Amino acid sequence: MFGLIPKDEKFFAMFREMSHNIVQGAELLKDMLDNFSDPATSQRKIKEVEHKGDTITHDIIKKLNKSFVTPFDREDIYALSSALDDILDLIDASAQRVVMYNVEKPTPESKELAFLILKSCQTIDKTVAVLGGKLEPISAYCIEVNALENEADRVCREAISRLFDEEKDPIQLIKWKEIYETLETATDKCEDAANILESVVVKNA
């Protein structure tokens, strides 16, 4: 039976708040690309969510520095908070590039990547929700995040390959290549967070 030291439930609550916030950012990004009625406003909303994420991260680190006993290893708490913060940073960076590069219309591949980001974030949210209880489901969730990252990697590779085959305007090619890579990196960050969560399971087995 897996379990963590039930010393400070506040850490678990803060991580849950953070993962909920990440899902909100991913939902806004998906909506931005699916509807694309006002990308600048969508990007500002994502930036607000990203700022909230920074605040939660800061609060976790501040609490970590003041806590004598922690529910799991201090370095894992720090690494997890940083990895979760990175996911939101990449969601924000993706939205910024869409606006900054004056994208006229999202591509099907960008919409698919946004969908995979959202699914990855939702799975991370489910994983974080288990912290503080039985940890057995975490391994299955981590496998799911890994599969989503592999799919995003495939979509990104095929999208960039198609760009080089079909796009005649070099400026458009550069813009979309960077957008695709930034979107895909967000799923890499989800996998990083999943790997940290899985290591917590191993250490607390």
PDB file of C-alpha atoms in Angstrom:
ATOM      1  CA  MET A   1       0.000   0.000   0.000  1.00  0.00           C
ATOM      2  CA  PHE A   2       1.396   3.352  -1.036  1.00  0.00           C
ATOM      3  CA  GLY A   3       1.028   6.437   1.112  1.00  0.00           C
ATOM      4  CA  LEU A   4       2.602   9.757   1.976  1.00  0.00           C
ATOM      5  CA  ILE A   5       3.401  11.204   5.384  1.00  0.00           C
ATOM      6  CA  PRO A   6       0.141  12.923   6.446  1.00  0.00           C
ATOM      7  CA  LYS A   7       1.963  15.887   7.989  1.00  0.00           C
ATOM      8  CA  ASP A   8       0.800  18.910   6.061  1.00  0.00           C
ATOM      9  CA  GLU A   9      -2.323  18.694   3.922  1.00  0.00           C
ATOM     10  CA  LYS A  10      -1.811  22.287   2.772  1.00  0.00           C
ATOM     11  CA  PHE A  11       0.812  21.185   0.223  1.00  0.00           C
ATOM     12  CA  PHE A  12      -1.678  18.792  -1.387  1.00  0.00           C
ATOM     13  CA  ALA A  13      -4.342  21.522  -1.527  1.00  0.00           C
ATOM     14  CA  MET A  14      -1.882  23.965  -3.126  1.00  0.00           C
ATOM     15  CA  PHE A  15      -0.836  21.437  -5.758  1.00  0.00           C
ATOM     16  CA  ARG A  16      -4.498  20.702  -6.521  1.00  0.00           C
ATOM     17  CA  GLU A  17      -5.160  24.435  -6.907  1.00  0.00           C
ATOM     18  CA  MET A  18      -2.192  24.662  -9.246  1.00  0.00           C
ATOM     19  CA  SER A  19      -3.256  21.721 -11.421  1.00  0.00           C
ATOM     20  CA  HIS A  20      -6.835  23.075 -11.647  1.00  0.00           C
ATOM     21  CA  ASN A  21      -5.362  26.396 -12.775  1.00  0.00           C
ATOM     22  CA  ILE A  22      -3.304  24.653 -15.463  1.00  0.00           C
ATOM     23  CA  VAL A  23      -6.420  22.921 -16.809  1.00  0.00           C
ATOM     24  CA  GLN A  24      -8.117  26.325 -16.995  1.00  0.00           C
ATOM     25  CA  GLY A  25      -5.211  27.683 -19.049  1.00  0.00           C
ATOM     26  CA  ALA A  26      -5.314  24.673 -21.375  1.00  0.00           C
ATOM     27  CA  GLU A  27      -9.082  25.073 -21.832  1.00  0.00           C
ATOM     28  CA  LEU A  28      -8.594  28.733 -22.768  1.00  0.00           C
ATOM     29  CA  LEU A  29      -5.885  27.813 -25.292  1.00  0.00           C
ATOM     30  CA  LYS A  30      -8.070  25.149 -26.904  1.00  0.00           C
ATOM     31  CA  ASP A  31     -11.022  27.563 -27.059  1.00  0.00           C
ATOM     32  CA  MET A  32      -8.765  30.255 -28.515  1.00  0.00           C
ATOM     33  CA  LEU A  33      -7.737  28.021 -31.431  1.00  0.00           C
ATOM     34  CA  ASP A  34     -11.118  26.319 -31.913  1.00  0.00           C
ATOM     35  CA  ASN A  35     -13.148  29.526 -32.132  1.00  0.00           C
ATOM     36  CA  PHE A  36     -10.519  32.176 -32.953  1.00  0.00           C
ATOM     37  CA  SER A  37     -12.996  35.048 -32.702  1.00  0.00           C
ATOM     38  CA  ASP A  38     -10.778  37.273 -30.532  1.00  0.00           C
ATOM     39  CA  PRO A  39      -7.317  35.740 -30.020  1.00  0.00           C
ATOM     40  CA  ALA A  40      -5.906  38.845 -28.294  1.00  0.00           C
ATOM     41  CA  THR A  41      -8.568  38.688 -25.577  1.00  0.00           C
ATOM     42  CA  SER A  42      -8.032  34.933 -25.218  1.00  0.00           C
ATOM     43  CA  GLN A  43      -4.313  35.505 -24.811  1.00  0.00           C
ATOM     44  CA  ARG A  44      -4.888  38.106 -22.085  1.00  0.00           C
ATOM     45  CA  LYS A  45      -7.102  35.644 -20.186  1.00  0.00           C
ATOM     46  CA  ILE A  46      -4.383  32.989 -20.457  1.00  0.00           C
ATOM     47  CA  LYS A  47      -1.814  35.501 -19.177  1.00  0.00           C
ATOM     48  CA  GLU A  48      -4.027  36.135 -16.119  1.00  0.00           C
ATOM     49  CA  VAL A  49      -4.149  32.398 -15.433  1.00  0.00           C
ATOM     50  CA  GLU A  50      -0.372  32.206 -15.883  1.00  0.00           C
ATOM     51  CA  HIS A  51       0.110  35.026 -13.344  1.00  0.00           C
ATOM     52  CA  LYS A  52      -2.093  33.135 -10.877  1.00  0.00           C
ATOM     53  CA  GLY A  53       0.076  30.053 -11.455  1.00  0.00           C
ATOM     54  CA  ASP A  54       3.210  32.070 -10.662  1.00  0.00           C
ATOM     55  CA  THR A  55       1.620  33.198  -7.389  1.00  0.00           C
ATOM     56  CA  ILE A  56       0.721  29.634  -6.384  1.00  0.00           C
ATOM     57  CA  THR A  57       4.248  28.448  -7.248  1.00  0.00           C
ATOM     58  CA  HIS A  58       5.716  31.248  -5.128  1.00  0.00           C
ATOM     59  CA  ASP A  59       3.409  30.300  -2.233  1.00  0.00           C
ATOM     60  CA  ILE A  60       4.451  26.624  -2.439  1.00  0.00           C
ATOM     61  CA  ILE A  61       8.160  27.510  -2.371  1.00  0.00           C
ATOM     62  CA  LYS A  62       7.618  29.948   0.516  1.00  0.00           C
ATOM     63  CA  LYS A  63       5.745  27.280   2.485  1.00  0.00           C
ATOM     64  CA  LEU A  64       8.434  24.712   1.653  1.00  0.00           C
ATOM     65  CA  ASN A  65      11.117  26.993   3.083  1.00  0.00           C
ATOM     66  CA  LYS A  66       9.137  27.392   6.319  1.00  0.00           C
ATOM     67  CA  SER A  67       8.122  23.727   6.768  1.00  0.00           C
ATOM     68  CA  PHE A  68      10.172  21.433   8.977  1.00  0.00           C
ATOM     69  CA  VAL A  69       8.365  18.226   7.960  1.00  0.00           C
ATOM     70  CA  THR A  70       6.985  17.752   4.424  1.00  0.00           C
ATOM     71  CA  PRO A  71       4.605  15.057   3.069  1.00  0.00           C
ATOM     72  CA  PHE A  72       7.238  13.911   0.552  1.00  0.00           C
ATOM     73  CA  ASP A  73      10.823  14.802  -0.340  1.00  0.00           C
ATOM     74  CA  ARG A  74      11.541  18.519  -0.396  1.00  0.00           C
ATOM     75  CA  GLU A  75      13.370  18.276  -3.724  1.00  0.00           C
ATOM     76  CA  ASP A  76      10.326  16.548  -5.265  1.00  0.00           C
ATOM     77  CA  ILE A  77       7.984  19.263  -3.972  1.00  0.00           C
ATOM     78  CA  TYR A  78      10.241  21.906  -5.506  1.00  0.00           C
ATOM     79  CA  ALA A  79      10.648  19.969  -8.777  1.00  0.00           C
ATOM     80  CA  LEU A  80       6.894  19.310  -9.091  1.00  0.00           C
ATOM     81  CA  SER A  81       5.956  22.947  -8.490  1.00  0.00           C
ATOM     82  CA  SER A  82       8.534  24.048 -11.087  1.00  0.00           C
ATOM     83  CA  ALA A  83       7.364  21.454 -13.631  1.00  0.00           C
ATOM     84  CA  LEU A  84       3.705  22.452 -13.200  1.00  0.00           C
ATOM     85  CA  ASP A  85       4.655  26.109 -13.569  1.00  0.00           C
ATOM     86  CA  ASP A  86       6.543  25.265 -16.786  1.00  0.00           C
ATOM     87  CA  ILE A  87       3.392  23.738 -18.327  1.00  0.00           C
ATOM     88  CA  LEU A  88       1.486  26.983 -17.860  1.00  0.00           C
ATOM     89  CA  ASP A  89       4.434  29.024 -19.128  1.00  0.00           C
ATOM     90  CA  LEU A  90       4.387  27.018 -22.373  1.00  0.00           C
ATOM     91  CA  ILE A  91       0.609  27.356 -22.748  1.00  0.00           C
ATOM     92  CA  ASP A  92       1.039  31.120 -22.360  1.00  0.00           C
ATOM     93  CA  ALA A  93       4.012  31.158 -24.767  1.00  0.00           C
ATOM     94  CA  SER A  94       1.941  29.313 -27.386  1.00  0.00           C
ATOM     95  CA  ALA A  95      -0.914  31.819 -27.117  1.00  0.00           C
ATOM     96  CA  GLN A  96       1.540  34.717 -27.243  1.00  0.00           C
ATOM     97  CA  ARG A  97       3.078  33.460 -30.484  1.00  0.00           C
ATOM     98  CA  VAL A  98      -0.306  33.083 -32.157  1.00  0.00           C
ATOM     99  CA  VAL A  99      -1.076  36.738 -31.392  1.00  0.00           C
ATOM    100  CA  MET A 100       2.454  38.073 -31.938  1.00  0.00           C
ATOM    101  CA  TYR A 101       2.717  36.456 -35.376  1.00  0.00           C
ATOM    102  CA  ASN A 102      -0.730  37.722 -36.435  1.00  0.00           C
ATOM    103  CA  VAL A 103      -2.000  34.253 -37.293  1.00  0.00           C
ATOM    104  CA  GLU A 104      -4.990  34.619 -39.615  1.00  0.00           C
ATOM    105  CA  LYS A 105      -6.397  31.144 -39.137  1.00  0.00           C
ATOM    106  CA  PRO A 106      -5.351  28.198 -36.937  1.00  0.00           C
ATOM    107  CA  THR A 107      -4.333  24.997 -38.703  1.00  0.00           C
ATOM    108  CA  PRO A 108      -5.973  21.629 -37.946  1.00  0.00           C
ATOM    109  CA  GLU A 109      -2.641  20.472 -36.479  1.00  0.00           C
ATOM    110  CA  SER A 110      -2.474  23.398 -34.041  1.00  0.00           C
ATOM    111  CA  LYS A 111      -6.017  22.605 -32.881  1.00  0.00           C
ATOM    112  CA  GLU A 112      -5.085  18.944 -32.432  1.00  0.00           C
ATOM    113  CA  LEU A 113      -2.017  19.890 -30.389  1.00  0.00           C
ATOM    114  CA  ALA A 114      -4.140  22.169 -28.182  1.00  0.00           C
ATOM    115  CA  PHE A 115      -6.534  19.237 -27.634  1.00  0.00           C
ATOM    116  CA  LEU A 116      -3.618  16.977 -26.638  1.00  0.00           C
ATOM    117  CA  ILE A 117      -2.305  19.649 -24.253  1.00  0.00           C
ATOM    118  CA  LEU A 118      -5.725  19.845 -22.595  1.00  0.00           C
ATOM    119  CA  LYS A 119      -5.985  16.049 -22.281  1.00  0.00           C
ATOM    120  CA  SER A 120      -2.476  15.934 -20.783  1.00  0.00           C
ATOM    121  CA  CYS A 121      -3.302  18.694 -18.287  1.00  0.00           C
ATOM    122  CA  GLN A 122      -6.542  16.974 -17.293  1.00  0.00           C
ATOM    123  CA  THR A 123      -4.610  13.766 -16.654  1.00  0.00           C
ATOM    124  CA  ILE A 124      -2.014  15.638 -14.583  1.00  0.00           C
ATOM    125  CA  ASP A 125      -4.911  17.153 -12.627  1.00  0.00           C
ATOM    126  CA  LYS A 126      -6.298  13.672 -11.907  1.00  0.00           C
ATOM    127  CA  THR A 127      -2.823  12.529 -10.867  1.00  0.00           C
ATOM    128  CA  VAL A 128      -2.296  15.437  -8.462  1.00  0.00           C
ATOM    129  CA  ALA A 129      -5.750  14.804  -6.973  1.00  0.00           C
ATOM    130  CA  VAL A 130      -4.538  11.383  -5.771  1.00  0.00           C
ATOM    131  CA  LEU A 131      -1.660  12.873  -3.737  1.00  0.00           C
ATOM    132  CA  GLY A 132      -2.346  12.553  -0.056  1.00  0.00           C
ATOM    133  CA  GLY A 133      -4.265   9.308  -0.565  1.00  0.00           C
ATOM    134  CA  LYS A 134      -3.574   5.944  -2.173  1.00  0.00           C
ATOM    135  CA  LEU A 135      -0.970   6.438  -4.876  1.00  0.00           C
ATOM    136  CA  GLU A 136      -1.588   3.277  -6.923  1.00  0.00           C
ATOM    137  CA  PRO A 137      -3.492   5.036  -9.774  1.00  0.00           C
ATOM    138  CA  ILE A 138      -0.594   7.425 -10.448  1.00  0.00           C
ATOM    139  CA  SER A 139       1.371   4.945 -12.569  1.00  0.00           C
ATOM    140  CA  ALA A 140      -1.571   4.446 -14.953  1.00  0.00           C
ATOM    141  CA  TYR A 141      -2.079   8.209 -15.250  1.00  0.00           C
ATOM    142  CA  CYS A 142       1.626   8.682 -15.999  1.00  0.00           C
ATOM    143  CA  ILE A 143       1.447   6.104 -18.789  1.00  0.00           C
ATOM    144  CA  GLU A 144      -1.493   8.062 -20.235  1.00  0.00           C
ATOM    145  CA  VAL A 145       0.475  11.331 -20.152  1.00  0.00           C
ATOM    146  CA  ASN A 146       3.397   9.597 -21.869  1.00  0.00           C
ATOM    147  CA  ALA A 147       1.096   8.290 -24.632  1.00  0.00           C
ATOM    148  CA  LEU A 148      -0.362  11.785 -25.153  1.00  0.00           C
ATOM    149  CA  GLU A 149       3.137  13.264 -25.398  1.00  0.00           C
ATOM    150  CA  ASN A 150       4.100  10.649 -28.000  1.00  0.00           C
ATOM    151  CA  GLU A 151       0.988  11.516 -30.000  1.00  0.00           C
ATOM    152  CA  ALA A 152       1.751  15.249 -29.781  1.00  0.00           C
ATOM    153  CA  ASP A 153       5.301  14.547 -30.949  1.00  0.00           C
ATOM    154  CA  ARG A 154       3.924  12.675 -33.964  1.00  0.00           C
ATOM    155  CA  VAL A 155       1.449  15.443 -34.817  1.00  0.00           C
ATOM    156  CA  CYS A 156       4.195  18.065 -34.522  1.00  0.00           C
ATOM    157  CA  ARG A 157       6.625  16.112 -36.738  1.00  0.00           C
ATOM    158  CA  GLU A 158       4.002  15.551 -39.427  1.00  0.00           C
ATOM    159  CA  ALA A 159       2.852  19.191 -39.260  1.00  0.00           C
ATOM    160  CA  ILE A 160       6.396  20.497 -39.723  1.00  0.00           C
ATOM    161  CA  SER A 161       7.055  18.004 -42.510  1.00  0.00           C
ATOM    162  CA  ARG A 162       3.932  19.210 -44.302  1.00  0.00           C
ATOM    163  CA  LEU A 163       5.016  22.824 -43.824  1.00  0.00           C
ATOM    164  CA  PHE A 164       8.282  22.182 -45.638  1.00  0.00           C
ATOM    165  CA  ASP A 165       6.424  20.317 -48.387  1.00  0.00           C
ATOM    166  CA  GLU A 166       3.590  22.779 -48.972  1.00  0.00           C
ATOM    167  CA  GLU A 167       4.341  26.246 -47.527  1.00  0.00           C
ATOM    168  CA  LYS A 168       5.851  28.576 -50.142  1.00  0.00           C
ATOM    169  CA  ASP A 169       6.148  31.627 -47.906  1.00  0.00           C
ATOM    170  CA  PRO A 170       9.315  31.279 -45.764  1.00  0.00           C
ATOM    171  CA  ILE A 171       7.979  33.717 -43.154  1.00  0.00           C
ATOM    172  CA  GLN A 172       4.830  31.646 -42.641  1.00  0.00           C
ATOM    173  CA  LEU A 173       6.958  28.517 -42.455  1.00  0.00           C
ATOM    174  CA  ILE A 174       9.138  30.004 -39.691  1.00  0.00           C
ATOM    175  CA  LYS A 175       6.098  31.253 -37.752  1.00  0.00           C
ATOM    176  CA  TRP A 176       4.195  27.973 -37.832  1.00  0.00           C
ATOM    177  CA  LYS A 177       7.255  25.832 -37.139  1.00  0.00           C
ATOM    178  CA  GLU A 178       7.832  27.787 -33.919  1.00  0.00           C
ATOM    179  CA  ILE A 179       4.163  27.645 -32.914  1.00  0.00           C
ATOM    180  CA  TYR A 180       4.024  23.874 -33.456  1.00  0.00           C
ATOM    181  CA  GLU A 181       7.224  23.326 -31.481  1.00  0.00           C
ATOM    182  CA  THR A 182       6.033  25.527 -28.594  1.00  0.00           C
ATOM    183  CA  LEU A 183       2.709  23.670 -28.422  1.00  0.00           C
ATOM    184  CA  GLU A 184       4.483  20.315 -28.461  1.00  0.00           C
ATOM    185  CA  THR A 185       6.895  21.418 -25.727  1.00  0.00           C
ATOM    186  CA  ALA A 186       3.902  22.009 -23.444  1.00  0.00           C
ATOM    187  CA  THR A 187       3.159  18.272 -23.615  1.00  0.00           C
ATOM    188  CA  ASP A 188       6.851  17.566 -22.879  1.00  0.00           C
ATOM    189  CA  LYS A 189       6.444  19.593 -19.677  1.00  0.00           C
ATOM    190  CA  CYS A 190       3.357  17.549 -18.774  1.00  0.00           C
ATOM    191  CA  GLU A 191       5.465  14.414 -19.159  1.00  0.00           C
ATOM    192  CA  ASP A 192       8.178  15.957 -16.933  1.00  0.00           C
ATOM    193  CA  ALA A 193       5.564  16.560 -14.220  1.00  0.00           C
ATOM    194  CA  ALA A 194       4.243  13.002 -14.618  1.00  0.00           C
ATOM    195  CA  ASN A 195       7.780  11.595 -14.238  1.00  0.00           C
ATOM    196  CA  ILE A 196       8.240  13.510 -10.969  1.00  0.00           C
ATOM    197  CA  LEU A 197       4.889  12.232  -9.685  1.00  0.00           C
ATOM    198  CA  GLU A 198       5.869   8.695 -10.621  1.00  0.00           C
ATOM    199  CA  SER A 199       9.171   9.037  -8.751  1.00  0.00           C
ATOM    200  CA  VAL A 200       7.178  10.094  -5.661  1.00  0.00           C
ATOM    201  CA  VAL A 201       5.280   6.795  -5.917  1.00  0.00           C
ATOM    202  CA  VAL A 202       8.511   4.800  -6.164  1.00  0.00           C
ATOM    203  CA  LYS A 203      10.100   6.583  -3.197  1.00  0.00           C
ATOM    204  CA  ASN A 204       6.997   6.124  -1.040  1.00  0.00           C
ATOM    205  CA  ALA A 205       6.294   2.494  -1.982  1.00  0.00           C
TER     206      ALA A 205
END
